[in-house]
Coordinates of C-alpha atoms and ligand atoms in Angstrom, one line a residue:
X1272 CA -17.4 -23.0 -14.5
X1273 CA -17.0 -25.2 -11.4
X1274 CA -17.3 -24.6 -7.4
X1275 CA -13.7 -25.9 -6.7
X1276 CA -10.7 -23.9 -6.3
X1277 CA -8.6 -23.4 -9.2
X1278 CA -5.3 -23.3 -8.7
X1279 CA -3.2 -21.4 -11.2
X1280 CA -3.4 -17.5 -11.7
X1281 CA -2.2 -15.1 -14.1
X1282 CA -1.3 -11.7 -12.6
X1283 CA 0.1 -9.1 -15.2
X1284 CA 1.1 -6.0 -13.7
X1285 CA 2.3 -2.4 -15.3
X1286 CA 4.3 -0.1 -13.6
X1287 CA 3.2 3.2 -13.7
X1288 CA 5.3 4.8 -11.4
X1289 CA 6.9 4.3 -8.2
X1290 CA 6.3 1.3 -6.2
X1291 CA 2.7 1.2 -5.4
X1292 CA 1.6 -1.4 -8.7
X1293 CA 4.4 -3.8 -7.7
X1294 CA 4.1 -3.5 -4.2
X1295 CA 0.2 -4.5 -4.0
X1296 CA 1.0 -7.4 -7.5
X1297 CA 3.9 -8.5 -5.5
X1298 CA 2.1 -8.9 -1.6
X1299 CA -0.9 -10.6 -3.4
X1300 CA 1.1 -12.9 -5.7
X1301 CA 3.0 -14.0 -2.1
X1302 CA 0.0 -14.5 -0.1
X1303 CA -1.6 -16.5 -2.7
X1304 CA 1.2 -19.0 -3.0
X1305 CA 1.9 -19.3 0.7
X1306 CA -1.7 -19.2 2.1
X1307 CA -3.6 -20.4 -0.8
X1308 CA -1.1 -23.0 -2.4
X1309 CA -2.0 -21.4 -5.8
X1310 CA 0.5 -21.1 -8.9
X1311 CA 1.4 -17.6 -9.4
X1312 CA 3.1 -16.4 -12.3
X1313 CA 3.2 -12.7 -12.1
X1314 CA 4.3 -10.5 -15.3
X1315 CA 5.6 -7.4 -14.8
X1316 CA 6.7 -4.8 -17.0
X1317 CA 9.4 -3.1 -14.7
X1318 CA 11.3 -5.3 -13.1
X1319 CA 13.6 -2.7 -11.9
X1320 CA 10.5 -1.3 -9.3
X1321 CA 10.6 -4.8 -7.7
X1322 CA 14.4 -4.9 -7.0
X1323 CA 13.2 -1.8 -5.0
X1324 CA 11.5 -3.6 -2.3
X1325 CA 12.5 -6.6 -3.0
X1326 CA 16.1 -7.0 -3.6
X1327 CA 16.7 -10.2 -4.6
X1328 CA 14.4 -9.8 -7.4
X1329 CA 16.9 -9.7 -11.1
X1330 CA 16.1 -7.8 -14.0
X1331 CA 15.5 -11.0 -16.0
X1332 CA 13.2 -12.9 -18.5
X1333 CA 12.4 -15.5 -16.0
X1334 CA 12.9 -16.0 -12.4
X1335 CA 11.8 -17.9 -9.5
X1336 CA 11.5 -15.5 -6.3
X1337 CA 9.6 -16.5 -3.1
X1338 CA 7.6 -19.4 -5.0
X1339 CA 6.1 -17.0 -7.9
X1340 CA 7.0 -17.6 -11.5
X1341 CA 8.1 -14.1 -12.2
X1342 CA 8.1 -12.6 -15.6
X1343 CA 9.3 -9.8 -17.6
X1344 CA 6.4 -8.9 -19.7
X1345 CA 7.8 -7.8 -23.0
X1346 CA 6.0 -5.5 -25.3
X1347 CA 6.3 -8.8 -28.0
X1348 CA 4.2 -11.3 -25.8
X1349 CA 4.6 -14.8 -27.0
X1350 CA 1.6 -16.1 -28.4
X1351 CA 1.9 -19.5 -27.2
X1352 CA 1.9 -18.8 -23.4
X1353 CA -1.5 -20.7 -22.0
X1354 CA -3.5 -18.5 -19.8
X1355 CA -4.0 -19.7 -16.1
X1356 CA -7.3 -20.4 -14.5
X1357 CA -7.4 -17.0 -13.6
X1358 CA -6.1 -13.9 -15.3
X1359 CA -5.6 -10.7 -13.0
X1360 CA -5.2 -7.3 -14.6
X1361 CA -4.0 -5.8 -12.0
X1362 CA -5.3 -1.5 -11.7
X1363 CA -6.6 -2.3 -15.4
X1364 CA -3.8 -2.5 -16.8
X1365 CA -4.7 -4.5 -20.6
X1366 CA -3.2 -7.7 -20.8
X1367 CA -1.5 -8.7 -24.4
X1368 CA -3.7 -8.7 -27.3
X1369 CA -2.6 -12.4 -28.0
X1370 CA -3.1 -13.4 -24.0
X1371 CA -6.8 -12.0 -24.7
X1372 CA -6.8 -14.0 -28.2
X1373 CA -5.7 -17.4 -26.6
X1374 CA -8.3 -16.5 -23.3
X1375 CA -11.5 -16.0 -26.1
X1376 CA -9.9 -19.7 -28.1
X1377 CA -10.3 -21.5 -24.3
X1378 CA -14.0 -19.9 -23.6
X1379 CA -14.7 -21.5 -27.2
X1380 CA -13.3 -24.8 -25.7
X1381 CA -15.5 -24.1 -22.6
X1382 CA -12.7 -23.5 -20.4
X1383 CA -12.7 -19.8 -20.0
X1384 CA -10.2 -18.8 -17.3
X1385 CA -11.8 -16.2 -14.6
X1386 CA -10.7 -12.5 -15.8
X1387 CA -10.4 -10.3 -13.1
X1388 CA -9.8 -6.6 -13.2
X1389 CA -8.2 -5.6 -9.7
X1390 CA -8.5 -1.8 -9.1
X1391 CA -7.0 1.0 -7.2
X1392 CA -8.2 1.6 -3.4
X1393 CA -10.8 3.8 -2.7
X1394 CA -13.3 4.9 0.3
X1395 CA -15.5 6.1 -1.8
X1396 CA -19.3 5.3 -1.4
X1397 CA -19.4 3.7 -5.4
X1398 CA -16.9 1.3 -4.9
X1399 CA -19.8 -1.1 -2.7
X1400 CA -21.9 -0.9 -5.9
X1401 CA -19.3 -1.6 -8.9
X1402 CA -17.4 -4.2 -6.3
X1403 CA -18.4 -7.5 -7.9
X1404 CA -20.0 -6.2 -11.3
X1405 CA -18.8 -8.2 -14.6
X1406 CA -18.8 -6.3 -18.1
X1407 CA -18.4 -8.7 -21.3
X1408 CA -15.6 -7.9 -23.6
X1409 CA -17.6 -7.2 -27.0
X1410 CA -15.0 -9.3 -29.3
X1411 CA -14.8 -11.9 -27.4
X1412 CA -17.6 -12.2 -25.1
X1413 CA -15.6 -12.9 -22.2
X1414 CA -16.6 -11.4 -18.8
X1415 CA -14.0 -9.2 -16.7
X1416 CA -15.2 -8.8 -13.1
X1417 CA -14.7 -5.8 -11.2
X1418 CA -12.9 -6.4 -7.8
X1419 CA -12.3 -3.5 -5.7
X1420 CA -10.2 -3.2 -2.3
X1421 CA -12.3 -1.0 0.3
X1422 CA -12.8 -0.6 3.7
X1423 CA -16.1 -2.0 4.2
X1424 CA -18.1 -5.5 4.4
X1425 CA -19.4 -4.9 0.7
X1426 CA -16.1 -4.0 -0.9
X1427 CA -12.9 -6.8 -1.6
X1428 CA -11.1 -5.9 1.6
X1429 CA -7.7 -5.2 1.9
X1430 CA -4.6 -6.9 1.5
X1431 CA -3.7 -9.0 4.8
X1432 CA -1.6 -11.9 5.8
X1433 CA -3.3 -14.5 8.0
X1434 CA 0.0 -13.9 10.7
X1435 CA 0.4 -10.2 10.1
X1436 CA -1.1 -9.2 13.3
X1437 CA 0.4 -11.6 15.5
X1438 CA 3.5 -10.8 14.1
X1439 CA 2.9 -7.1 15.1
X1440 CA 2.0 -7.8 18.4
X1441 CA 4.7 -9.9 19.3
X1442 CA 7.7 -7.6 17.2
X1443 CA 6.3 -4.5 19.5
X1444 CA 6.1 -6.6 22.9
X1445 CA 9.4 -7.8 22.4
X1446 CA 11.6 -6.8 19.3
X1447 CA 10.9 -3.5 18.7
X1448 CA 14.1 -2.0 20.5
X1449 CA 16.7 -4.8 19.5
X1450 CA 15.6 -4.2 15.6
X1451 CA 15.8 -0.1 16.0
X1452 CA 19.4 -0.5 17.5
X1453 CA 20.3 -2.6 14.4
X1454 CA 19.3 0.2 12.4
X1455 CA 21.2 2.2 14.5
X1456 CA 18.2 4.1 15.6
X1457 CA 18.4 5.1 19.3
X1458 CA 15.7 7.7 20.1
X1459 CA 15.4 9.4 23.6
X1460 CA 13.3 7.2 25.7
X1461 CA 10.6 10.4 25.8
X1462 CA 10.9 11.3 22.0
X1463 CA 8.1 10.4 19.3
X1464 CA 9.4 8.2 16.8
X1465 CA 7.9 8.7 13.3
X1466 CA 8.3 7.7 9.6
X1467 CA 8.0 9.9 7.0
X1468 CA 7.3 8.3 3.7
X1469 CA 5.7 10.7 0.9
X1470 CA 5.7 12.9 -2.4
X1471 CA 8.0 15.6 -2.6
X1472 CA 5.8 18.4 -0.6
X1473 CA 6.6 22.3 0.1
X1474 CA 4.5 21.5 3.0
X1475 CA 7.2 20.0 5.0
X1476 CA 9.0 23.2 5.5
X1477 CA 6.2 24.3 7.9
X1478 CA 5.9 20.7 9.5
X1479 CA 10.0 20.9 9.8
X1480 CA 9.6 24.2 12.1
X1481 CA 7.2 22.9 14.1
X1482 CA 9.0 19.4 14.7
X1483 CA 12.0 21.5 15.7
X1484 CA 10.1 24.2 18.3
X1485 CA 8.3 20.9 19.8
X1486 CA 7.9 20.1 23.3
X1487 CA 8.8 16.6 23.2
X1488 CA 11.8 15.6 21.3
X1489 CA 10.8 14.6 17.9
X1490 CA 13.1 11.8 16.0
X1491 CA 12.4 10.9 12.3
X1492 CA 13.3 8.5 10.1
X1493 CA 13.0 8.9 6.2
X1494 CA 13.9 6.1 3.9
X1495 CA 15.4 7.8 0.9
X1496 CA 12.9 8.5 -1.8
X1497 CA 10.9 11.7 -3.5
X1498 CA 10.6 13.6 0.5
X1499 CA 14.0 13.8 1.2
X1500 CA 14.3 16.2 -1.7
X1501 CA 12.1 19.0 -0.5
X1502 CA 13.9 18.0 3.0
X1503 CA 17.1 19.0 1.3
X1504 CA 15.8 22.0 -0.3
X1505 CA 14.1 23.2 2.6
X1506 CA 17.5 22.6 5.2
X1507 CA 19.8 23.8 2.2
X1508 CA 21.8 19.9 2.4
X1509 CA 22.1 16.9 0.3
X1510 CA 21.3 14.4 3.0
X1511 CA 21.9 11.2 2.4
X1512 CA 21.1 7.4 3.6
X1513 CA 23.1 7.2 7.2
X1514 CA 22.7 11.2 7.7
X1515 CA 21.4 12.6 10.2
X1516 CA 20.9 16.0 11.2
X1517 CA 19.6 18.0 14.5
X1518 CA 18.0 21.0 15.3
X1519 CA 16.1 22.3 18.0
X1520 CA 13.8 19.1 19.3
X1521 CA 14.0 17.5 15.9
X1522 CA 16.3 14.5 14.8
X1523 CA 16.4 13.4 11.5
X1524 CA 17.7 10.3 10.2
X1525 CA 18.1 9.2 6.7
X1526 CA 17.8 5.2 6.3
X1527 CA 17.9 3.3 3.2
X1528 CA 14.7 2.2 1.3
X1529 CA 13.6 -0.8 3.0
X1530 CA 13.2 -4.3 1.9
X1531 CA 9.0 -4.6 1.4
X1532 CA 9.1 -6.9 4.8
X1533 CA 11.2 -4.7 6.7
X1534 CA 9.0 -1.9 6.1
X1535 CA 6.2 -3.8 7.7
X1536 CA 8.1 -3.8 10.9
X1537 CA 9.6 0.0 10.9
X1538 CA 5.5 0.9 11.0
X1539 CA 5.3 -1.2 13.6
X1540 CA 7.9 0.5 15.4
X1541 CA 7.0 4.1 14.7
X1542 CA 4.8 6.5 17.0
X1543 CA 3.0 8.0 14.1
X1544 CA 3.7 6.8 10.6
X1545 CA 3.3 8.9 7.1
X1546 CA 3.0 6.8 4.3
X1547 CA 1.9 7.4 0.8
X1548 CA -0.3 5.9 -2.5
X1549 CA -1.9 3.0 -1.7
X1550 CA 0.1 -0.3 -0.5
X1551 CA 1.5 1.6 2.9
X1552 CA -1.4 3.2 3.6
X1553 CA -3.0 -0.2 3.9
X1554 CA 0.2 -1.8 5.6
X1555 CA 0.0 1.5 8.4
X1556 CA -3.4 0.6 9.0
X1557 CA -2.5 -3.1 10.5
X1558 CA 0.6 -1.3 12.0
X1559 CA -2.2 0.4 14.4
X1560 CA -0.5 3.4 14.9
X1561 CA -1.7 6.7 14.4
X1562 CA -0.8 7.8 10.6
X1563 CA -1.0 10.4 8.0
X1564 CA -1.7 10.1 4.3
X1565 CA -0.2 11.7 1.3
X1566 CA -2.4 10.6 -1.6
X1567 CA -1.0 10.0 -4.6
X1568 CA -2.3 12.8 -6.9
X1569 CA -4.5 12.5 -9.7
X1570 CA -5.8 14.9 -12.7
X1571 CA -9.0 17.4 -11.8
X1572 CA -8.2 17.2 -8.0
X1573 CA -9.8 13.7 -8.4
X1574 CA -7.4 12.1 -5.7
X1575 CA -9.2 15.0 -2.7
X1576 CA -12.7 13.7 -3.3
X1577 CA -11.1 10.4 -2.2
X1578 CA -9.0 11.7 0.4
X1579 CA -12.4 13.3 1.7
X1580 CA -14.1 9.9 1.6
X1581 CA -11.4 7.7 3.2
X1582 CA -11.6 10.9 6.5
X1583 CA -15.1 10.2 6.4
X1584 CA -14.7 7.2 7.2
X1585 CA -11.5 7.1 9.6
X1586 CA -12.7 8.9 13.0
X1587 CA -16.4 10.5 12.6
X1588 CA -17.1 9.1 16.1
X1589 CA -14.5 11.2 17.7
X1590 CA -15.5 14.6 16.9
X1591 CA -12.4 16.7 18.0
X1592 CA -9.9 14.3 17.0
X1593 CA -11.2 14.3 13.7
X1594 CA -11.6 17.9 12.9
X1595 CA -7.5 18.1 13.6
X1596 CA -6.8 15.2 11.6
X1597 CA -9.2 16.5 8.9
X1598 CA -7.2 20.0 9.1
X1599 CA -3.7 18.3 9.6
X1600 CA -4.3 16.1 6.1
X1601 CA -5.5 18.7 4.0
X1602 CA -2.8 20.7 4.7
X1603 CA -0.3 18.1 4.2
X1604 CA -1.9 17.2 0.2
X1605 CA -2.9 20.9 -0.3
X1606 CA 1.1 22.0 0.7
X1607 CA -0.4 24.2 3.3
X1608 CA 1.7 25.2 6.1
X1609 CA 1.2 22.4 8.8
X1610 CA 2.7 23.8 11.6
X1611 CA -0.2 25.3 13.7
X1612 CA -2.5 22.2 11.9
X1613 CA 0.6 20.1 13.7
X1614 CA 0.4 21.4 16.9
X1615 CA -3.6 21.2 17.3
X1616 CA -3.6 17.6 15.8
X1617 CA -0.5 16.3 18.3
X1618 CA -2.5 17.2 21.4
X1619 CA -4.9 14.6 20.9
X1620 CA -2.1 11.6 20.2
X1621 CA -3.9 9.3 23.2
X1622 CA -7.2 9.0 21.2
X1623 CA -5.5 9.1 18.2
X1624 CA -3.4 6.1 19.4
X1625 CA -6.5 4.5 20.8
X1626 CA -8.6 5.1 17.9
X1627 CA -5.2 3.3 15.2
X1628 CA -6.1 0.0 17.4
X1629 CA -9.5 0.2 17.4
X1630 CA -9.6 0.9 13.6
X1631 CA -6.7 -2.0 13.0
X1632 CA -8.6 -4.5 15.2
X1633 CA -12.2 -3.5 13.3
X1634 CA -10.6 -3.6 9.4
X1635 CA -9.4 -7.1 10.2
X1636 CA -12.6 -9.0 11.2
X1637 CA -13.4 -8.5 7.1
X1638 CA -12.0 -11.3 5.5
X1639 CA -8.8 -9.8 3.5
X1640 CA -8.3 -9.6 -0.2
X1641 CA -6.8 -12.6 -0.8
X1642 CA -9.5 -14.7 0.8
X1643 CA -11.9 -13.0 -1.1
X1644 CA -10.5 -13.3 -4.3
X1645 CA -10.1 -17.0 -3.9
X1646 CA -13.8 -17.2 -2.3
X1647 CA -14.8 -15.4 -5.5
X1648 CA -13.2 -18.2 -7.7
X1649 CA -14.8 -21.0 -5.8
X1650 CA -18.3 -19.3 -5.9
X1651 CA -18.4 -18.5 -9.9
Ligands
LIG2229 O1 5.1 4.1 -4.3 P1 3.7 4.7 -4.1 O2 3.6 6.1 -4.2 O3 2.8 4.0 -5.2 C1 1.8 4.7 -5.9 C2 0.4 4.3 -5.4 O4 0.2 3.0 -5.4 C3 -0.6 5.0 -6.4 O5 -1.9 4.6 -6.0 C4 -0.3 4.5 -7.8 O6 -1.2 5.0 -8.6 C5 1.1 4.9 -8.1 O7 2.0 4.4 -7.2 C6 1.4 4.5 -9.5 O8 3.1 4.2 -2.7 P2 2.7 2.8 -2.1 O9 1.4 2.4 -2.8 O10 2.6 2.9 -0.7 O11 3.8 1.8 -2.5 C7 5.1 1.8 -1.9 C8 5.6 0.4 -1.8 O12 7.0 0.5 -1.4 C9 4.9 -0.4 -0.7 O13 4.7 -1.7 -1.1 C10 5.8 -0.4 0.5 C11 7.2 -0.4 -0.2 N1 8.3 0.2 0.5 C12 9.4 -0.7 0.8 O14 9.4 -1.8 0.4 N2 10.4 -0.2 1.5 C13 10.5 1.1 2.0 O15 11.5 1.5 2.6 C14 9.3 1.9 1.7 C15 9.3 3.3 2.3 C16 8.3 1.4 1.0

């Protein structure tokens, strides 16, 4: 091993579903290349998730998109393809046999690349003990290092560009109303403009009623995806991108699905933001605006223990805020009916708001993920 950077990096990425895999793969693989200089050939096995958010992106063998080398990884991996300095498996996700063949031939040669197994997010209280640990693979002796995201000093941090925040700041002092108005979005200068980005969920039924009895004009935007099904079920339409619909204080409005960029700067414009899975959760935390999260679910009710942990750790200094938050959330993963958690939770929007900053502004004096992954490199 050696103490200098290396430059070239593997990242293989499977697409389980929707767009959370190839959103964090497809962020890191960016920020490496244009923070980092690295090479960054990133193999995926869906392309058809990154024309999603990115859509420029082909379905293709081979393609050159925003500096990365991107690849279709095909179930018959070519056997001759060199490993990089460092291989990422990104949310463990088992690289080729062959890959792992050639990787145990180049520790043989002394020149074992740096393997690197990238998991999920979690608040959890664990995560600062396995961040960091190393297992060795048994047939090849190789050694895979755990690297998890988190939220504290001993975890890998999160995802963040170096100009994120400045970016924010600046599109909210001075863009914010130009870019809505391109959109076509022109909210009531007293409404409360939010994004709604989630599973589908029964529980918007009761969040719908409340929106629409509200005292302050409530104006929503949706970008089409799993939500705007139970929307549609619930209001008895088939609403579509460039729909919109009123009742009662509530505006909808159905937007397209966002390029991943774009997305950045609608949770920059939004009041109150409700993202999903993993990748917008992260990106509504550097938006610093108050948000709520539908978690991505997993078997045995595994995905509310973490819920549990990441409220733990979002607002225990604010007491009262935090027991309507802590109401509002379970009620929006458990399908409850959210429109009396709604209406408790809303009357605290100033320290909410204050608290988004505060929480934003406290995240990023960690260094982010990238940063640490390349520190990480240098130090092994
Ligand atoms: O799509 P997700 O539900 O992804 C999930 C989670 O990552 C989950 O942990 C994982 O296990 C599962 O996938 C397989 O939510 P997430 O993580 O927020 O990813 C959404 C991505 O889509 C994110 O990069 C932002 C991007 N996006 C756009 O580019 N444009 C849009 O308009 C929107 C709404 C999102």
């Amino acid at each position: 091993m050696t103490s200098t950077t290396p430059n070239s990096w593997d990242i293989f990425c499977r697409v389980v579903d929707n767009f959370g895999d190839i959103g964090v793969c497809w962020r890191l693989a960016r920020q490496l290349i244009n923070e980092h200089h690295q090479n960054v050939r990133l193999w995926v096995d869906d392309l058809s998730a990154l024309t999603r958010i990115w859509p420029s992106a082909q379905v293709s063998p081979q393609q050159w998109l925003e500096g990365v080398d991107v690849r279709h990884w095909p179930v018959e991996f070519d056997p001759t393809i060199e490993p990089a300095a460092v291989v990422i498996e990104a949310f463990a996700c088992d690289m080729p046999a062959c890959f792992l063949h050639t990787m145990a031939a180049r520790k043989n040669q002394a020149q074992a690349p740096r393997w690197i197994n990238l998991e999920y997010l979690s608040a959890e209280p664990w995560v600062e003990e396995c961040h960091g640990m190393a297992s060795v693979h048994p047939a090849t002796g190789l050694r895979k290092t755990f690297f998890f995201p988190g939220f504290t000093q001993r975890t890998g941090g999160l995802l963040r560009e170096q100009t994120l925040l400045a970016e924010r700041d600046e599109f909210q002092e001075t863009a914010r109303h130009t870019w809505l108005a391109q959109l076509g979005i022109e909210p009531a200068a007293d409404s409360l403009l939010i994004s709604l980005f989630a599973y589908e969920n029964p529980a918007i039924n009761g969040l719908l009623q409340a929106w629409q009895q509200s005292p302050q004009p409530i104006y929503c935007l949706v970008p089409e995806g799993k939500i705007l099904s139970s929307i549609n079920t619930y209001l008895g339409k088939t609403l579509t991108a460039g729909d919109s619909y009123s009742s009662g204080a509530l505006t909808l409005k159905i937007i397209p699905f966002l390029i991943q960029t774009q997305y950045d700067q609608l949770l920059w414009a939004c009041d109150i933001n409700f993202v999903r899975g993993e990748d917008s959760l992260v990106r509504s935390l550097w938006a610093a605006k108050p948000m709520v999260w539908h978690i991505y679910v997993q078997e045995e009710d595994a995905h509310l223990v973490k819920l549990n942990a990441f409220l733990n750790q979002y607002a225990p200094e604010l007491p009262t805020l935090n027991i309507a938050l802590q109401q509002f959330w379970r009620d929006w993963n458990e399908q409850g009916y959210s429109d009396a958690s709604w209406d408790q939770l809303i009357k605290w929007l100033p320290q909410w708001q204050q608290h988004a900053r505060r929480w934003s502004d406290q995240l990023s004096q960690m260094p982010d993920l990238a940063r640490q992954l390349i520190n990480y490199c240098q130090q092994t």
